[in-house]
PDB file of C-alpha atoms in Angstrom:
ATOM      1  CA  MET A   7      46.084 427.829 163.012  1.00 45.00           C
ATOM      2  CA  GLY A   8      45.578 425.441 160.079  1.00 54.00           C
ATOM      3  CA  LEU A   9      42.551 423.188 159.767  1.00 58.00           C
ATOM      4  CA  ARG A  10      42.866 419.531 160.643  1.00 62.00           C
ATOM      5  CA  GLY A  11      40.958 416.326 159.921  1.00 66.00           C
ATOM      6  CA  ILE A  12      37.704 416.839 158.011  1.00 75.00           C
ATOM      7  CA  GLY A  13      38.395 420.565 157.823  1.00 71.00           C
ATOM      8  CA  SER A  14      41.636 419.932 155.961  1.00 77.00           C
ATOM      9  CA  PHE A  15      39.831 417.550 153.576  1.00 79.00           C
ATOM     10  CA  ILE A  16      37.149 420.165 152.778  1.00 80.00           C
ATOM     11  CA  LYS A  17      39.811 422.845 152.354  1.00 81.00           C
ATOM     12  CA  TYR A  18      41.828 420.957 149.751  1.00 83.00           C
ATOM     13  CA  SER A  19      38.697 419.612 148.047  1.00 82.00           C
ATOM     14  CA  MET A  20      37.556 423.219 147.618  1.00 83.00           C
ATOM     15  CA  PHE A  21      40.942 424.162 146.213  1.00 85.00           C
ATOM     16  CA  LEU A  22      40.879 421.293 143.694  1.00 85.00           C
ATOM     17  CA  PHE A  23      37.270 422.047 142.706  1.00 83.00           C
ATOM     18  CA  ASN A  24      38.100 425.682 141.981  1.00 85.00           C
ATOM     19  CA  ALA A  25      41.296 424.816 140.123  1.00 86.00           C
ATOM     20  CA  ILE A  26      39.156 422.750 137.731  1.00 85.00           C
ATOM     21  CA  ILE A  27      36.570 425.500 137.179  1.00 85.00           C
ATOM     22  CA  LEU A  28      39.429 427.982 136.624  1.00 86.00           C
ATOM     23  CA  VAL A  29      40.453 425.915 133.590  1.00 87.00           C
ATOM     24  CA  ALA A  30      36.812 425.865 132.431  1.00 85.00           C
ATOM     25  CA  GLY A  31      36.568 429.653 132.815  1.00 86.00           C
ATOM     26  CA  CYS A  32      39.736 430.230 130.783  1.00 90.00           C
ATOM     27  CA  ALA A  33      38.411 427.861 128.090  1.00 88.00           C
ATOM     28  CA  LEU A  34      35.121 429.808 127.884  1.00 85.00           C
ATOM     29  CA  VAL A  35      36.934 433.144 127.555  1.00 89.00           C
ATOM     30  CA  GLY A  36      39.210 431.689 124.878  1.00 88.00           C
ATOM     31  CA  PHE A  37      36.339 430.206 122.906  1.00 84.00           C
ATOM     32  CA  GLY A  38      34.340 433.432 123.208  1.00 83.00           C
ATOM     33  CA  ILE A  39      37.270 435.462 121.839  1.00 85.00           C
ATOM     34  CA  TYR A  40      37.751 432.920 119.031  1.00 80.00           C
ATOM     35  CA  THR A  41      34.101 433.070 117.920  1.00 74.00           C
ATOM     36  CA  LYS A  42      34.168 436.878 118.080  1.00 74.00           C
ATOM     37  CA  THR A  43      37.337 437.337 116.026  1.00 74.00           C
ATOM     38  CA  SER A  44      37.538 434.313 113.732  1.00 65.00           C
ATOM     39  CA  SER A  45      36.251 434.564 110.176  1.00 55.00           C
ATOM     40  CA  ALA A  46      35.797 430.799 109.882  1.00 53.00           C
ATOM     41  CA  GLY A  47      33.894 428.021 111.630  1.00 52.00           C
ATOM     42  CA  VAL A  48      30.753 428.878 113.579  1.00 58.00           C
ATOM     43  CA  THR A  49      30.983 432.574 112.656  1.00 57.00           C
ATOM     44  CA  LYS A  50      29.900 431.688 109.120  1.00 63.00           C
ATOM     45  CA  PHE A  51      26.396 431.026 110.424  1.00 67.00           C
ATOM     46  CA  SER A  52      25.922 434.575 111.770  1.00 66.00           C
ATOM     47  CA  SER A  53      24.716 435.710 108.343  1.00 67.00           C
ATOM     48  CA  ILE A  54      21.748 433.331 108.375  1.00 74.00           C
ATOM     49  CA  LEU A  55      20.951 433.392 112.102  1.00 67.00           C
ATOM     50  CA  GLY A  56      21.079 437.172 112.426  1.00 61.00           C
ATOM     51  CA  SER A  57      24.089 439.459 112.460  1.00 57.00           C
ATOM     52  CA  ASN A  58      23.808 440.178 116.196  1.00 65.00           C
ATOM     53  CA  LEU A  59      23.265 436.634 117.452  1.00 65.00           C
ATOM     54  CA  LEU A  60      26.786 435.202 117.399  1.00 69.00           C
ATOM     55  CA  PRO A  61      28.480 438.416 118.624  1.00 74.00           C
ATOM     56  CA  THR A  62      26.026 438.382 121.537  1.00 78.00           C
ATOM     57  CA  ILE A  63      26.770 434.726 122.263  1.00 77.00           C
ATOM     58  CA  SER A  64      30.510 435.471 122.081  1.00 80.00           C
ATOM     59  CA  LEU A  65      30.126 438.326 124.570  1.00 85.00           C
ATOM     60  CA  VAL A  66      28.077 436.134 126.916  1.00 85.00           C
ATOM     61  CA  LEU A  67      30.777 433.429 126.761  1.00 84.00           C
ATOM     62  CA  ILE A  68      33.528 435.945 127.561  1.00 89.00           C
ATOM     63  CA  ILE A  69      31.605 437.493 130.486  1.00 89.00           C
ATOM     64  CA  THR A  70      30.614 434.075 131.838  1.00 87.00           C
ATOM     65  CA  GLY A  71      34.216 432.874 131.616  1.00 88.00           C
ATOM     66  CA  ALA A  72      35.460 436.010 133.401  1.00 91.00           C
ATOM     67  CA  VAL A  73      32.917 435.523 136.207  1.00 88.00           C
ATOM     68  CA  ILE A  74      33.968 431.879 136.559  1.00 88.00           C
ATOM     69  CA  ILE A  75      37.645 432.911 136.758  1.00 90.00           C
ATOM     70  CA  LEU A  76      36.777 435.427 139.509  1.00 90.00           C
ATOM     71  CA  LEU A  77      34.723 432.756 141.237  1.00 89.00           C
ATOM     72  CA  SER A  78      37.574 430.248 141.154  1.00 89.00           C
ATOM     73  CA  PHE A  79      40.007 432.881 142.475  1.00 89.00           C
ATOM     74  CA  LEU A  80      37.760 433.578 145.455  1.00 88.00           C
ATOM     75  CA  GLY A  81      37.298 429.859 146.092  1.00 88.00           C
ATOM     76  CA  CYS A  82      40.990 428.958 145.795  1.00 87.00           C
ATOM     77  CA  CYS A  83      42.276 431.848 147.896  1.00 87.00           C
ATOM     78  CA  GLY A  84      39.465 431.598 150.410  1.00 86.00           C
ATOM     79  CA  ALA A  85      40.093 427.885 150.901  1.00 85.00           C
ATOM     80  CA  ILE A  86      43.884 427.795 150.961  1.00 85.00           C
ATOM     81  CA  LYS A  87      44.215 430.987 153.064  1.00 85.00           C
ATOM     82  CA  GLU A  88      41.133 430.182 155.175  1.00 82.00           C
ATOM     83  CA  VAL A  89      39.558 433.612 154.546  1.00 85.00           C
ATOM     84  CA  LYS A  90      35.906 433.503 155.497  1.00 86.00           C
ATOM     85  CA  CYS A  91      34.840 436.679 153.637  1.00 88.00           C
ATOM     86  CA  MET A  92      36.194 435.244 150.370  1.00 88.00           C
ATOM     87  CA  LEU A  93      34.371 431.982 150.957  1.00 89.00           C
ATOM     88  CA  LEU A  94      31.122 433.837 151.641  1.00 90.00           C
ATOM     89  CA  MET A  95      31.560 435.897 148.453  1.00 90.00           C
ATOM     90  CA  PHE A  96      32.215 432.626 146.620  1.00 90.00           C
ATOM     91  CA  PHE A  97      29.008 431.161 148.042  1.00 92.00           C
ATOM     92  CA  PHE A  98      26.782 434.101 147.087  1.00 92.00           C
ATOM     93  CA  LEU A  99      28.298 434.443 143.611  1.00 89.00           C
ATOM     94  CA  LEU A 100      27.879 430.718 142.964  1.00 89.00           C
ATOM     95  CA  LEU A 101      24.302 430.928 144.254  1.00 93.00           C
ATOM     96  CA  LEU A 102      23.542 433.740 141.782  1.00 91.00           C
ATOM     97  CA  ILE A 103      25.017 431.699 138.906  1.00 88.00           C
ATOM     98  CA  PHE A 104      22.991 428.665 139.976  1.00 90.00           C
ATOM     99  CA  LEU A 105      19.768 430.712 140.070  1.00 93.00           C
ATOM    100  CA  ALA A 106      20.569 432.221 136.642  1.00 88.00           C
ATOM    101  CA  PHE A 107      21.247 428.708 135.329  1.00 85.00           C
ATOM    102  CA  LEU A 108      17.885 427.542 136.715  1.00 90.00           C
ATOM    103  CA  VAL A 109      15.881 430.539 135.440  1.00 93.00           C
ATOM    104  CA  GLY A 110      17.556 430.310 132.015  1.00 87.00           C
ATOM    105  CA  GLY A 111      16.559 426.648 131.718  1.00 86.00           C
ATOM    106  CA  ILE A 112      12.968 427.422 132.711  1.00 93.00           C
ATOM    107  CA  LEU A 113      12.714 430.314 130.221  1.00 92.00           C
ATOM    108  CA  LEU A 114      14.232 428.198 127.449  1.00 87.00           C
ATOM    109  CA  TYR A 115      11.643 425.490 128.087  1.00 89.00           C
ATOM    110  CA  ALA A 116       8.745 427.968 128.401  1.00 94.00           C
ATOM    111  CA  PHE A 117       9.561 429.840 125.176  1.00 93.00           C
ATOM    112  CA  GLN A 118      10.847 426.929 123.100  1.00 90.00           C
ATOM    113  CA  ASP A 119       8.009 427.218 120.561  1.00 92.00           C
ATOM    114  CA  LYS A 120       8.605 430.948 120.042  1.00 93.00           C
ATOM    115  CA  ILE A 121      12.357 430.383 119.720  1.00 88.00           C
ATOM    116  CA  GLU A 122      11.723 427.632 117.163  1.00 91.00           C
ATOM    117  CA  ASP A 123       9.329 429.789 115.112  1.00 93.00           C
ATOM    118  CA  THR A 124      11.713 432.758 115.119  1.00 89.00           C
ATOM    119  CA  THR A 125      14.658 430.575 114.064  1.00 89.00           C
ATOM    120  CA  LEU A 126      12.700 428.897 111.263  1.00 93.00           C
ATOM    121  CA  ASN A 127      11.419 432.217 109.932  1.00 93.00           C
ATOM    122  CA  GLN A 128      14.945 433.630 109.894  1.00 90.00           C
ATOM    123  CA  LEU A 129      16.306 430.563 108.096  1.00 93.00           C
ATOM    124  CA  ARG A 130      13.523 430.652 105.479  1.00 94.00           C
ATOM    125  CA  HIS A 131      13.973 434.347 104.837  1.00 93.00           C
ATOM    126  CA  GLN A 132      17.719 434.068 104.307  1.00 92.00           C
ATOM    127  CA  LEU A 133      17.432 431.006 102.060  1.00 95.00           C
ATOM    128  CA  LEU A 134      14.572 432.305  99.930  1.00 95.00           C
ATOM    129  CA  GLU A 135      15.701 435.910  99.528  1.00 93.00           C
ATOM    130  CA  SER A 136      19.506 435.823  99.776  1.00 92.00           C
ATOM    131  CA  TYR A 137      20.914 432.401  98.883  1.00 94.00           C
ATOM    132  CA  GLY A 138      22.789 432.429  95.587  1.00 91.00           C
ATOM    133  CA  THR A 139      22.120 436.111  94.868  1.00 91.00           C
ATOM    134  CA  ASP A 140      24.660 438.840  94.090  1.00 89.00           C
ATOM    135  CA  GLY A 141      26.134 440.530  97.141  1.00 89.00           C
ATOM    136  CA  GLU A 142      24.978 437.766  99.498  1.00 88.00           C
ATOM    137  CA  GLU A 143      28.002 435.487  99.227  1.00 89.00           C
ATOM    138  CA  SER A 144      28.272 435.169 103.022  1.00 85.00           C
ATOM    139  CA  VAL A 145      24.717 433.794 103.242  1.00 89.00           C
ATOM    140  CA  THR A 146      25.350 431.369 100.394  1.00 93.00           C
ATOM    141  CA  GLU A 147      28.592 430.165 101.968  1.00 90.00           C
ATOM    142  CA  ALA A 148      26.905 429.761 105.366  1.00 89.00           C
ATOM    143  CA  TRP A 149      24.068 427.676 103.919  1.00 94.00           C
ATOM    144  CA  ASP A 150      26.486 425.534 101.903  1.00 94.00           C
ATOM    145  CA  SER A 151      28.620 424.926 105.002  1.00 90.00           C
ATOM    146  CA  MET A 152      25.581 424.016 107.104  1.00 91.00           C
ATOM    147  CA  GLN A 153      24.145 421.632 104.500  1.00 94.00           C
ATOM    148  CA  LYS A 154      27.476 419.852 104.138  1.00 93.00           C
ATOM    149  CA  LEU A 155      28.073 419.728 107.899  1.00 90.00           C
ATOM    150  CA  PHE A 156      24.650 418.378 108.887  1.00 92.00           C
ATOM    151  CA  LYS A 157      24.046 416.429 105.648  1.00 95.00           C
ATOM    152  CA  CYS A 158      20.783 418.209 105.010  1.00 95.00           C
ATOM    153  CA  CYS A 159      18.995 420.296 102.392  1.00 97.00           C
ATOM    154  CA  GLY A 160      16.649 423.213 102.915  1.00 96.00           C
ATOM    155  CA  VAL A 161      15.066 424.395 106.144  1.00 96.00           C
ATOM    156  CA  SER A 162      12.953 421.743 107.865  1.00 95.00           C
ATOM    157  CA  GLY A 163      10.936 418.572 107.383  1.00 95.00           C
ATOM    158  CA  ASP A 164      11.539 415.258 105.628  1.00 94.00           C
ATOM    159  CA  VAL A 165      11.536 414.086 102.010  1.00 94.00           C
ATOM    160  CA  ASN A 166       7.836 414.933 101.603  1.00 94.00           C
ATOM    161  CA  SER A 167       8.091 418.446 103.023  1.00 95.00           C
ATOM    162  CA  SER A 168       7.890 421.558 100.867  1.00 94.00           C
ATOM    163  CA  ASP A 169      10.233 423.202 103.388  1.00 96.00           C
ATOM    164  CA  SER A 170      13.218 420.870 102.917  1.00 96.00           C
ATOM    165  CA  TRP A 171      14.896 420.200  99.529  1.00 96.00           C
ATOM    166  CA  ALA A 172      11.811 421.379  97.590  1.00 95.00           C
ATOM    167  CA  ILE A 173      11.968 424.907  99.014  1.00 96.00           C
ATOM    168  CA  TYR A 174      14.686 425.764  96.509  1.00 95.00           C
ATOM    169  CA  LYS A 175      12.602 425.097  93.392  1.00 93.00           C
ATOM    170  CA  LEU A 176       9.307 426.261  94.875  1.00 93.00           C
ATOM    171  CA  ALA A 177      10.178 429.733  96.077  1.00 92.00           C
ATOM    172  CA  SER A 178      13.893 430.624  96.162  1.00 94.00           C
ATOM    173  CA  ALA A 179      15.482 433.550  94.350  1.00 93.00           C
ATOM    174  CA  TRP A 180      18.391 431.227  93.510  1.00 93.00           C
ATOM    175  CA  PHE A 181      16.135 428.941  91.445  1.00 92.00           C
ATOM    176  CA  ALA A 182      14.297 431.843  89.819  1.00 88.00           C
ATOM    177  CA  GLY A 183      17.651 433.273  88.766  1.00 84.00           C
ATOM    178  CA  GLN A 184      18.290 430.247  86.560  1.00 78.00           C
ATOM    179  CA  SER A 185      15.743 431.415  83.987  1.00 61.00           C
ATOM    180  CA  VAL A 186      18.570 432.087  81.517  1.00 55.00           C
ATOM    181  CA  MET A 187      19.293 428.346  81.385  1.00 52.00           C
ATOM    182  CA  THR A 188      17.457 425.820  79.268  1.00 51.00           C
ATOM    183  CA  ALA A 189      15.132 423.342  80.925  1.00 52.00           C
ATOM    184  CA  GLN A 190      17.685 420.572  80.453  1.00 53.00           C
ATOM    185  CA  GLN A 191      20.334 422.506  82.378  1.00 73.00           C
ATOM    186  CA  THR A 192      18.228 423.627  85.314  1.00 84.00           C
ATOM    187  CA  GLU A 193      19.641 422.728  88.734  1.00 90.00           C
ATOM    188  CA  TYR A 194      16.875 422.089  91.255  1.00 93.00           C
ATOM    189  CA  VAL A 195      19.074 422.044  94.369  1.00 95.00           C
ATOM    190  CA  PRO A 196      22.578 423.390  95.133  1.00 95.00           C
ATOM    191  CA  VAL A 197      25.645 421.137  95.019  1.00 95.00           C
ATOM    192  CA  SER A 198      25.884 421.348  98.827  1.00 95.00           C
ATOM    193  CA  CYS A 199      22.693 419.240  99.021  1.00 96.00           C
ATOM    194  CA  CYS A 200      24.461 416.373  97.229  1.00 96.00           C
ATOM    195  CA  LYS A 201      25.978 413.372  98.990  1.00 95.00           C
ATOM    196  CA  ASP A 202      28.886 413.044  96.553  1.00 92.00           C
ATOM    197  CA  PRO A 203      29.726 416.585  95.353  1.00 89.00           C
ATOM    198  CA  GLU A 204      33.061 415.539  93.834  1.00 89.00           C
ATOM    199  CA  ASN A 205      31.545 413.066  91.361  1.00 90.00           C
ATOM    200  CA  THR A 206      30.047 414.850  88.344  1.00 87.00           C
ATOM    201  CA  PRO A 207      27.543 412.092  87.285  1.00 89.00           C
ATOM    202  CA  ASN A 208      26.273 411.831  90.869  1.00 91.00           C
ATOM    203  CA  VAL A 209      25.965 415.611  91.136  1.00 93.00           C
ATOM    204  CA  THR A 210      23.947 415.906  87.931  1.00 92.00           C
ATOM    205  CA  LYS A 211      21.639 413.152  89.195  1.00 92.00           C
ATOM    206  CA  CYS A 212      21.357 414.837  92.589  1.00 94.00           C
ATOM    207  CA  GLN A 213      20.470 418.209  91.063  1.00 93.00           C
ATOM    208  CA  GLY A 214      17.917 416.766  88.647  1.00 90.00           C
ATOM    209  CA  VAL A 215      19.866 417.752  85.545  1.00 87.00           C
ATOM    210  CA  VAL A 216      19.718 414.302  83.894  1.00 82.00           C
ATOM    211  CA  ASP A 217      16.990 412.285  85.639  1.00 79.00           C
ATOM    212  CA  LYS A 218      13.592 413.975  85.273  1.00 83.00           C
ATOM    213  CA  ARG A 219      11.606 411.115  86.814  1.00 88.00           C
ATOM    214  CA  SER A 220      12.744 411.502  90.422  1.00 91.00           C
ATOM    215  CA  ILE A 221      13.181 414.201  93.009  1.00 94.00           C
ATOM    216  CA  PRO A 222      14.183 417.012  92.992  1.00 94.00           C
ATOM    217  CA  VAL A 223      12.464 417.451  89.599  1.00 92.00           C
ATOM    218  CA  ILE A 224       9.164 415.942  90.730  1.00 91.00           C
ATOM    219  CA  GLY A 225       7.421 416.150  94.086  1.00 87.00           C
ATOM    220  CA  PRO A 226       6.786 416.670  96.834  1.00 91.00           C
ATOM    221  CA  PRO A 227       5.140 414.444  97.832  1.00 89.00           C
ATOM    222  CA  VAL A 228       7.028 411.319  96.876  1.00 88.00           C
ATOM    223  CA  ILE A 229       4.421 408.689  96.059  1.00 85.00           C
ATOM    224  CA  ASP A 230       6.709 405.948  94.751  1.00 86.00           C
ATOM    225  CA  LYS A 231      10.083 404.732  95.996  1.00 87.00           C
ATOM    226  CA  ASN A 232      11.348 404.879  92.409  1.00 87.00           C
ATOM    227  CA  GLN A 233      11.011 408.668  92.655  1.00 91.00           C
ATOM    228  CA  LEU A 234      13.613 408.835  95.415  1.00 92.00           C
ATOM    229  CA  ASN A 235      17.079 410.170  94.672  1.00 94.00           C
ATOM    230  CA  ASP A 236      19.891 408.322  96.469  1.00 93.00           C
ATOM    231  CA  GLN A 237      22.349 411.183  95.819  1.00 94.00           C
ATOM    232  CA  LEU A 238      20.279 413.920  97.498  1.00 96.00           C
ATOM    233  CA  TYR A 239      20.011 414.875 101.170  1.00 96.00           C
ATOM    234  CA  THR A 240      16.277 415.145 101.802  1.00 95.00           C
ATOM    235  CA  GLU A 241      16.033 416.239 105.444  1.00 96.00           C
ATOM    236  CA  GLY A 242      15.865 419.941 106.330  1.00 96.00           C
ATOM    237  CA  CYS A 243      18.792 421.386 108.286  1.00 95.00           C
ATOM    238  CA  TYR A 244      16.763 422.531 111.299  1.00 95.00           C
ATOM    239  CA  THR A 245      15.164 419.101 111.535  1.00 95.00           C
ATOM    240  CA  SER A 246      18.562 417.421 111.189  1.00 94.00           C
ATOM    241  CA  LEU A 247      20.047 419.525 113.987  1.00 91.00           C
ATOM    242  CA  ARG A 248      17.012 419.000 116.218  1.00 92.00           C
ATOM    243  CA  ASN A 249      17.173 415.220 115.686  1.00 93.00           C
ATOM    244  CA  MET A 250      20.874 415.245 116.534  1.00 90.00           C
ATOM    245  CA  ILE A 251      20.171 417.113 119.791  1.00 87.00           C
ATOM    246  CA  THR A 252      17.246 414.814 120.619  1.00 89.00           C
ATOM    247  CA  GLY A 253      19.433 411.766 119.981  1.00 89.00           C
ATOM    248  CA  ASN A 254      21.964 413.070 122.506  1.00 87.00           C
ATOM    249  CA  LEU A 255      19.395 414.416 124.953  1.00 84.00           C
ATOM    250  CA  ASN A 256      20.426 412.035 127.748  1.00 89.00           C
ATOM    251  CA  VAL A 257      24.022 413.230 127.469  1.00 88.00           C
ATOM    252  CA  LEU A 258      22.939 416.894 127.567  1.00 82.00           C
ATOM    253  CA  ILE A 259      20.691 416.264 130.578  1.00 87.00           C
ATOM    254  CA  GLY A 260      23.543 414.434 132.295  1.00 89.00           C
ATOM    255  CA  VAL A 261      25.896 417.367 131.702  1.00 85.00           C
ATOM    256  CA  GLY A 262      23.308 419.829 133.019  1.00 85.00           C
ATOM    257  CA  VAL A 263      22.652 417.754 136.133  1.00 88.00           C
ATOM    258  CA  GLY A 264      26.402 417.351 136.656  1.00 86.00           C
ATOM    259  CA  ILE A 265      26.932 421.118 136.503  1.00 84.00           C
ATOM    260  CA  ALA A 266      24.050 421.722 138.931  1.00 87.00           C
ATOM    261  CA  VAL A 267      25.376 419.119 141.384  1.00 88.00           C
ATOM    262  CA  ALA A 268      28.876 420.632 141.168  1.00 85.00           C
ATOM    263  CA  MET A 269      27.443 424.069 141.981  1.00 86.00           C
ATOM    264  CA  ILE A 270      25.496 422.726 144.959  1.00 89.00           C
ATOM    265  CA  LEU A 271      28.551 420.874 146.266  1.00 86.00           C
ATOM    266  CA  GLY A 272      30.626 424.043 145.870  1.00 87.00           C
ATOM    267  CA  MET A 273      28.115 426.016 147.941  1.00 89.00           C
ATOM    268  CA  VAL A 274      27.893 423.300 150.604  1.00 89.00           C
ATOM    269  CA  PHE A 275      31.686 422.994 150.841  1.00 87.00           C
ATOM    270  CA  SER A 276      32.132 426.762 151.159  1.00 88.00           C
ATOM    271  CA  ILE A 277      29.609 427.031 154.012  1.00 89.00           C
ATOM    272  CA  CYS A 278      31.035 423.964 155.763  1.00 86.00           C
ATOM    273  CA  LEU A 279      34.547 425.380 155.467  1.00 86.00           C
ATOM    274  CA  CYS A 280      33.395 428.739 156.865  1.00 84.00           C
ATOM    275  CA  ARG A 281      31.825 427.006 159.849  1.00 83.00           C
ATOM    276  CA  LYS A 282      34.870 424.810 160.341  1.00 79.00           C
ATOM    277  CA  ILE A 283      37.188 427.820 160.318  1.00 79.00           C
ATOM    278  CA  LYS A 284      34.986 429.541 162.921  1.00 65.00           C
ATOM    279  CA  ASN A 285      34.792 426.438 165.122  1.00 58.00           C
ATOM    280  CA  ASP A 286      38.547 425.875 164.985  1.00 49.00           C
ATOM    281  CA  ASP A 287      39.209 429.541 165.788  1.00 48.00           C
ATOM    282  CA  ASP A 288      36.903 429.323 168.805  1.00 47.00           C
ATOM    283  CA  TYR A 289      38.628 426.137 169.917  1.00 38.00           C
ATOM    284  CA  TYR A 290      42.099 427.648 169.740  1.00 39.00           C
ATOM    285  CA  ASP A 291      40.872 430.857 171.446  1.00 43.00           C
ATOM    286  CA  GLU A 292      39.654 428.748 174.373  1.00 39.00           C
ATOM    287  CA  CYS A 293      42.983 426.927 174.500  1.00 35.00           C
ATOM    288  CA  ASP A 294      44.799 430.271 174.679  1.00 39.00           C
TER     289      ASP A 294
END
């Protein structure tokens, strides 16, 4: 017999809930396949973040999406067909995902300093050793794309850091490779660090080709505002990305809490529906 009253409400709420996460699962699988196979977009950054990082992330996205699709299938069928074993499998699978979600968040928080140090070291190594050198076009393209996208220059820090725009002239193979040029022609930062890369006078000012009294020719540190260069991005890319995440931290926390609440509601609904199916079966058995 079909469920009635509150049981019917829980049943169709479960069905709707799982229909939504089915779409999310398909989207994750699709995005995972895209990042694994596409030669553009986020895949450009694999050369500077480590060759195995993005393929691993792509695989995790595909597996996670597949698990979510299986989860939604169990939830939809278990709810609409009132199959208790499917609902129990849905509950335990969702519980495992919730625990993994929780443990992953704890580990990310606990090892955030180590993750930051490893990422910074990888970025520095790729910029200093590979940017602008022969045979490392993928690294150069990745750095140029990142600096344009995040409006940054170098690895980390602000205008007074030796790790942001100044890292190019202080220690990079790209800058050292310009020894064949005269002093007047030396470019102190790449074009991708410039705010207006299409305007030649602005680019030459940005790169320190014409103005020798401001950064990037002098400094760091910058001791006078007249030494600033209004055509140059001065914040490191890691710092720029971190500031962007920090600025949207409330949104990210809200999304995380929303996902956790949705998981808890899914588990509660599945158990309630199981109990309701059992109670209704007992009721109808007594009537018979």
